[in-house]
Short mmCIF file of C-alpha atoms and ligand atoms in Angstrom, two decimals:
data_model
loop_
_atom_site.label_atom_id
_atom_site.label_comp_id
_atom_site.label_asym_id
_atom_site.label_seq_id
_atom_site.Cartn_x
_atom_site.Cartn_y
_atom_site.Cartn_z
CA UNK A 1 3.25 15.58 72.64
CA UNK A 2 1.70 19.02 72.29
CA UNK A 3 0.68 19.13 68.67
CA UNK A 4 -0.87 22.59 68.85
CA UNK A 5 0.76 25.58 70.50
CA UNK A 6 -2.40 27.62 70.91
CA UNK A 7 -6.00 26.42 70.93
CA UNK A 8 -8.92 28.84 70.66
CA UNK A 9 -12.39 27.51 71.42
CA UNK A 10 -15.55 29.43 70.54
CA UNK A 11 -18.68 28.25 72.33
CA UNK A 12 -22.34 29.03 71.79
CA UNK A 13 -25.68 28.07 73.29
CA UNK A 14 -25.32 24.44 72.11
CA UNK A 15 -22.60 23.77 74.69
CA UNK A 16 -25.07 24.54 77.50
CA UNK A 17 -28.11 22.90 75.87
CA UNK A 18 -27.61 19.57 77.62
CA UNK A 19 -27.45 21.39 80.95
CA UNK A 20 -31.03 22.49 80.25
CA UNK A 21 -30.31 26.07 79.11
CA UNK A 22 -32.47 26.92 76.09
CA UNK A 23 -30.68 27.79 72.88
CA UNK A 24 -31.85 30.77 70.82
CA UNK A 25 -32.69 29.50 67.36
CA UNK A 26 -33.46 25.79 67.72
CA UNK A 27 -37.12 24.76 67.74
CA UNK A 28 -38.60 26.04 71.04
CA UNK A 29 -35.56 28.33 71.48
CA UNK A 30 -35.64 31.66 73.31
CA UNK A 31 -36.12 33.78 70.20
CA UNK A 32 -39.26 31.81 69.37
CA UNK A 33 -40.76 32.79 72.72
CA UNK A 34 -39.52 36.38 72.98
CA UNK A 35 -38.98 38.99 70.32
CA UNK A 36 -35.39 40.22 70.11
CA UNK A 37 -36.67 43.77 69.59
CA UNK A 38 -38.70 43.56 72.85
CA UNK A 39 -35.97 42.31 75.19
CA UNK A 40 -32.51 42.41 73.64
CA UNK A 41 -31.88 45.88 72.23
CA UNK A 42 -30.98 49.23 73.85
CA UNK A 43 -34.21 50.64 72.36
CA UNK A 44 -36.29 47.95 74.09
CA UNK A 45 -34.66 48.85 77.41
CA UNK A 46 -35.39 52.54 76.90
CA UNK A 47 -39.00 51.80 75.94
CA UNK A 48 -39.84 49.25 78.63
CA UNK A 49 -37.08 48.73 81.23
CA UNK A 50 -39.37 46.65 83.45
CA UNK A 51 -40.03 44.07 80.73
CA UNK A 52 -36.32 43.83 79.93
CA UNK A 53 -35.30 43.53 83.60
CA UNK A 54 -37.99 40.87 84.14
CA UNK A 55 -36.64 38.84 81.20
CA UNK A 56 -33.06 38.92 82.48
CA UNK A 57 -34.13 38.39 86.11
CA UNK A 58 -35.91 35.23 84.99
CA UNK A 59 -32.87 34.01 83.06
CA UNK A 60 -30.46 34.89 85.90
CA UNK A 61 -32.65 33.01 88.41
CA UNK A 62 -32.77 30.02 86.09
CA UNK A 63 -28.99 29.62 86.36
CA UNK A 64 -29.48 28.42 89.94
CA UNK A 65 -31.27 25.35 88.56
CA UNK A 66 -28.62 24.15 86.10
CA UNK A 67 -25.16 22.62 86.32
CA UNK A 68 -22.17 22.40 83.97
CA UNK A 69 -22.24 19.32 81.74
CA UNK A 70 -19.56 16.97 80.41
CA UNK A 71 -18.61 19.38 77.61
CA UNK A 72 -17.94 22.27 80.04
CA UNK A 73 -16.02 19.86 82.29
CA UNK A 74 -13.91 18.56 79.41
CA UNK A 75 -12.91 22.08 78.33
CA UNK A 76 -11.87 22.94 81.90
CA UNK A 77 -9.83 19.75 82.00
CA UNK A 78 -8.18 20.67 78.70
CA UNK A 79 -7.13 24.08 80.02
CA UNK A 80 -5.67 22.48 83.14
CA UNK A 81 -3.92 19.55 81.49
CA UNK A 82 -2.75 20.85 78.12
CA UNK A 83 0.83 22.03 77.75
CA UNK A 84 -0.01 24.71 75.17
CA UNK A 85 -2.25 27.77 75.48
CA UNK A 86 -6.01 27.25 75.68
CA UNK A 87 -8.55 30.07 75.59
CA UNK A 88 -12.33 29.78 75.56
CA UNK A 89 -14.31 32.60 73.96
CA UNK A 90 -17.97 32.21 74.80
CA UNK A 91 -21.04 33.90 73.37
CA UNK A 92 -22.96 32.50 76.33
CA UNK A 93 -24.00 34.70 79.20
CA UNK A 94 -24.45 31.81 81.63
CA UNK A 95 -21.68 30.96 84.12
CA UNK A 96 -21.31 27.25 83.36
CA UNK A 97 -17.77 27.43 81.93
CA UNK A 98 -16.42 29.14 85.05
CA UNK A 99 -18.38 26.83 87.34
CA UNK A 100 -16.75 23.89 85.55
CA UNK A 101 -13.33 25.41 86.26
CA UNK A 102 -12.36 27.25 83.06
CA UNK A 103 -10.28 30.33 83.93
CA UNK A 104 -8.95 31.55 80.61
CA UNK A 105 -12.41 32.62 79.50
CA UNK A 106 -13.70 35.58 77.49
CA UNK A 107 -17.41 36.46 77.79
CA UNK A 108 -17.82 38.39 74.55
CA UNK A 109 -21.61 38.92 75.01
CA UNK A 110 -21.51 39.75 78.73
CA UNK A 111 -22.74 37.75 81.71
CA UNK A 112 -26.02 37.26 83.59
CA UNK A 113 -24.28 37.48 86.92
CA UNK A 114 -22.92 40.95 86.25
CA UNK A 115 -24.62 44.35 86.00
CA UNK A 116 -23.35 47.84 85.18
CA UNK A 117 -24.39 51.41 85.80
CA UNK A 118 -24.91 53.53 82.71
CA UNK A 119 -24.28 56.68 84.78
CA UNK A 120 -20.84 55.81 86.19
CA UNK A 121 -19.92 52.83 83.98
CA UNK A 122 -18.98 50.65 86.98
CA UNK A 123 -19.55 46.91 86.66
CA UNK A 124 -20.34 44.67 89.59
CA UNK A 125 -21.15 40.99 90.23
CA UNK A 126 -24.87 40.34 90.71
CA UNK A 127 -26.81 37.29 91.94
CA UNK A 128 -30.46 38.19 92.56
CA UNK A 129 -33.11 40.18 90.72
CA UNK A 130 -32.40 43.71 89.52
CA UNK A 131 -35.14 46.34 89.87
CA UNK A 132 -35.76 49.33 87.63
CA UNK A 133 -35.25 51.67 90.60
CA UNK A 134 -32.04 50.06 91.81
CA UNK A 135 -29.61 52.53 93.44
CA UNK A 136 -26.05 52.23 92.11
CA UNK A 137 -23.68 51.34 94.97
CA UNK A 138 -20.90 53.43 93.40
CA UNK A 139 -22.54 56.69 92.26
CA UNK A 140 -25.98 56.45 93.96
CA UNK A 141 -27.81 57.10 90.69
CA UNK A 142 -31.30 55.60 90.66
CA UNK A 143 -32.56 53.33 87.87
CA UNK A 144 -29.38 53.42 85.79
CA UNK A 145 -28.16 49.87 86.47
CA UNK A 146 -28.77 47.31 83.71
CA UNK A 147 -27.80 43.72 82.92
CA UNK A 148 -24.23 43.44 81.61
CA UNK A 149 -25.44 41.81 78.40
CA UNK A 150 -24.35 42.87 74.93
CA UNK A 151 -27.62 43.63 73.15
CA UNK A 152 -28.20 43.70 69.43
CA UNK A 153 -26.71 46.90 68.05
CA UNK A 154 -24.02 47.02 70.78
CA UNK A 155 -20.34 46.18 70.45
CA UNK A 156 -19.19 42.78 71.81
CA UNK A 157 -16.53 42.91 74.50
CA UNK A 158 -12.79 42.21 74.33
CA UNK A 159 -12.55 42.27 70.52
CA UNK A 160 -8.88 43.28 70.53
CA UNK A 161 -7.98 40.42 72.83
CA UNK A 162 -10.08 38.05 70.72
CA UNK A 163 -8.45 39.16 67.46
CA UNK A 164 -5.01 38.53 69.00
CA UNK A 165 -6.04 35.07 70.19
CA UNK A 166 -7.47 34.18 66.77
CA UNK A 167 -4.37 35.46 64.98
CA UNK A 168 -2.09 33.36 67.18
CA UNK A 169 -3.98 30.07 67.24
CA UNK A 170 -3.12 26.91 65.36
CA UNK A 171 -6.29 25.02 66.33
CA UNK A 172 -9.74 26.62 66.29
CA UNK A 173 -12.74 24.75 67.69
CA UNK A 174 -16.29 26.04 67.37
CA UNK A 175 -18.83 24.32 69.61
CA UNK A 176 -22.62 24.59 69.55
CA UNK A 177 -23.15 27.82 67.67
CA UNK A 178 -25.41 28.47 64.69
CA UNK A 179 -22.88 30.81 63.08
CA UNK A 180 -25.48 33.50 62.46
CA UNK A 181 -24.43 36.30 64.80
CA UNK A 182 -21.41 38.45 63.93
CA UNK A 183 -18.65 39.05 64.77
CA UNK A 184 -18.42 35.50 66.24
CA UNK A 185 -19.78 33.97 63.04
CA UNK A 186 -16.81 35.48 61.19
CA UNK A 187 -14.10 34.04 63.45
CA UNK A 188 -13.62 30.90 61.36
CA UNK A 189 -13.08 32.88 58.17
CA UNK A 190 -10.67 35.22 59.98
CA UNK A 191 -8.68 32.19 61.16
CA UNK A 192 -8.81 30.59 57.68
CA UNK A 193 -7.51 33.78 56.03
CA UNK A 194 -4.36 33.54 58.14
CA UNK A 195 -4.04 29.97 56.96
CA UNK A 196 -2.16 28.43 59.85
CA UNK A 197 -4.87 26.87 62.02
CA UNK A 198 -6.82 23.66 61.70
CA UNK A 199 -10.55 24.33 62.25
CA UNK A 200 -13.17 21.93 63.63
CA UNK A 201 -16.89 22.48 64.08
CA UNK A 202 -18.89 20.63 66.76
CA UNK A 203 -22.64 20.72 66.27
CA UNK A 204 -25.67 18.46 66.09
CA UNK A 205 -26.02 19.38 62.40
CA UNK A 206 -24.35 21.59 59.85
CA UNK A 207 -24.45 25.27 60.84
CA UNK A 208 -24.62 28.36 58.61
CA UNK A 209 -20.84 28.49 58.34
CA UNK A 210 -20.05 24.75 58.25
CA UNK A 211 -18.52 24.92 54.81
CA UNK A 212 -15.67 27.03 56.14
CA UNK A 213 -14.38 24.38 58.58
CA UNK A 214 -11.76 21.73 57.73
CA UNK A 215 -13.49 19.14 59.87
CA UNK A 216 -16.89 18.46 61.47
CA UNK A 217 -17.86 16.44 64.49
CA UNK A 218 -21.59 15.93 64.53
CA UNK A 219 -23.38 14.89 67.71
CA UNK A 220 -24.18 16.14 71.20
CA UNK A 221 -21.42 18.28 72.69
CA UNK A 222 -21.36 16.13 75.85
CA UNK A 223 -19.99 13.31 73.70
CA UNK A 224 -17.99 14.97 70.93
CA UNK A 225 -16.17 17.48 73.14
CA UNK A 226 -14.88 15.00 75.78
CA UNK A 227 -13.76 12.72 72.92
CA UNK A 228 -11.78 15.53 71.35
CA UNK A 229 -10.25 16.51 74.71
CA UNK A 230 -9.17 12.89 75.25
CA UNK A 231 -7.38 13.05 71.88
CA UNK A 232 -5.74 16.38 72.62
CA UNK A 233 -4.52 15.19 76.00
CA UNK A 234 -3.26 11.96 74.49
CA UNK A 235 -5.59 9.87 76.66
CA UNK A 236 -7.20 6.64 75.60
CA UNK A 237 -10.85 6.59 76.68
P1 OAD B 1 -28.17 29.42 68.58
O1 OAD B 1 -29.39 29.07 69.34
O2 OAD B 1 -28.31 30.35 67.43
O3 OAD B 1 -27.48 28.09 68.04
C1 OAD B 1 -27.24 26.97 68.87
C2 OAD B 1 -26.51 25.94 68.05
O4 OAD B 1 -26.18 24.87 68.92
C3 OAD B 1 -27.32 25.33 66.89
O5 OAD B 1 -26.53 25.35 65.71
C4 OAD B 1 -27.62 23.90 67.35
O6 OAD B 1 -27.63 22.97 66.28
C5 OAD B 1 -26.44 23.62 68.28
N1 OAD B 1 -26.74 22.66 69.34
C6 OAD B 1 -27.88 22.51 70.06
N2 OAD B 1 -27.75 21.55 70.98
C7 OAD B 1 -26.50 21.06 70.85
C8 OAD B 1 -25.75 20.04 71.51
N3 OAD B 1 -26.28 19.32 72.52
N4 OAD B 1 -24.50 19.78 71.09
C9 OAD B 1 -23.94 20.48 70.07
N5 OAD B 1 -24.59 21.47 69.43
C10 OAD B 1 -25.85 21.76 69.79
O7 OAD B 1 -27.10 29.96 69.64
P2 OAD B 1 -25.76 30.79 69.39
O8 OAD B 1 -25.13 30.43 68.09
O9 OAD B 1 -24.94 30.66 70.61
O10 OAD B 1 -26.51 36.80 71.39
O11 OAD B 1 -26.31 32.26 69.30
C11 OAD B 1 -25.42 33.31 69.13
C12 OAD B 1 -25.95 34.56 69.79
O12 OAD B 1 -27.27 34.81 69.33
C13 OAD B 1 -26.12 34.46 71.29
O13 OAD B 1 -24.94 34.68 72.01
C14 OAD B 1 -27.13 35.51 71.58
C15 OAD B 1 -28.09 35.18 70.46
O14 OAD B 1 -28.96 36.14 70.06
C16 OAD B 1 -26.92 37.84 72.10
O15 OAD B 1 -27.81 37.78 72.93
C17 OAD B 1 -26.14 39.07 71.79
#
């Protein structure tokens, strides 16, 4: 039986934590080691493009050393096996959801393995390091290509598509996010205002917006997410 017609899943850094990707705000997280204003704003890039490129080159390279975990796998299995609609909206810029096999995926904060040219606006897939004097393959401009990452102060991608998905869902799952960065932190309240979706939070602990969820599943995502997918697919683990 397909209990829910449309499932929207928001993921954050916690879904990739057990793959070895550092989260941002947990103890030892990325924002403890690097200042946001040095590496994750348009102003930082203008001031010191080399430092910003080095930071993202390091993070892009790191992706070669990690693999999707059981939570990514379970979500891919849900998309494949569920009779209703399933969409994953991720704040993560790693590629672990797609490597696990999720197709209906929205990268609202961009992706490490993509870059774009600020001169011609063309986006392209990217695997290696990016240099500050890179020549754009489309318009030949020099030094105008940057990581396709939504920095603080920039507008997240695909907001219209996301609003439509949130408005149409009857189950909203939020996995491994601290609920501190908007607009993603406001998705649960947007869904609650419409009043038709059940909402579940998956986290190690309570997050900043825990109180807004109907239900909580505390524990590592590699356990709680596969359990939930078993339930949704009507399987008995
Ligand atoms: P955070 O680092 O803020 O939060 C990670 C959340 O995951 C925390 O609430 C942890 O408790 C939880 N967590 C950690 N390990 C977990 C596990 N194994 N299972 C379940 N939960 C776990 O990361 P985000 O909320 O994703 O934006 O951060 C949101 C945005 O802030 C990021 O996309 C990034 C960042 O600055 C930009 O760079 C624009």
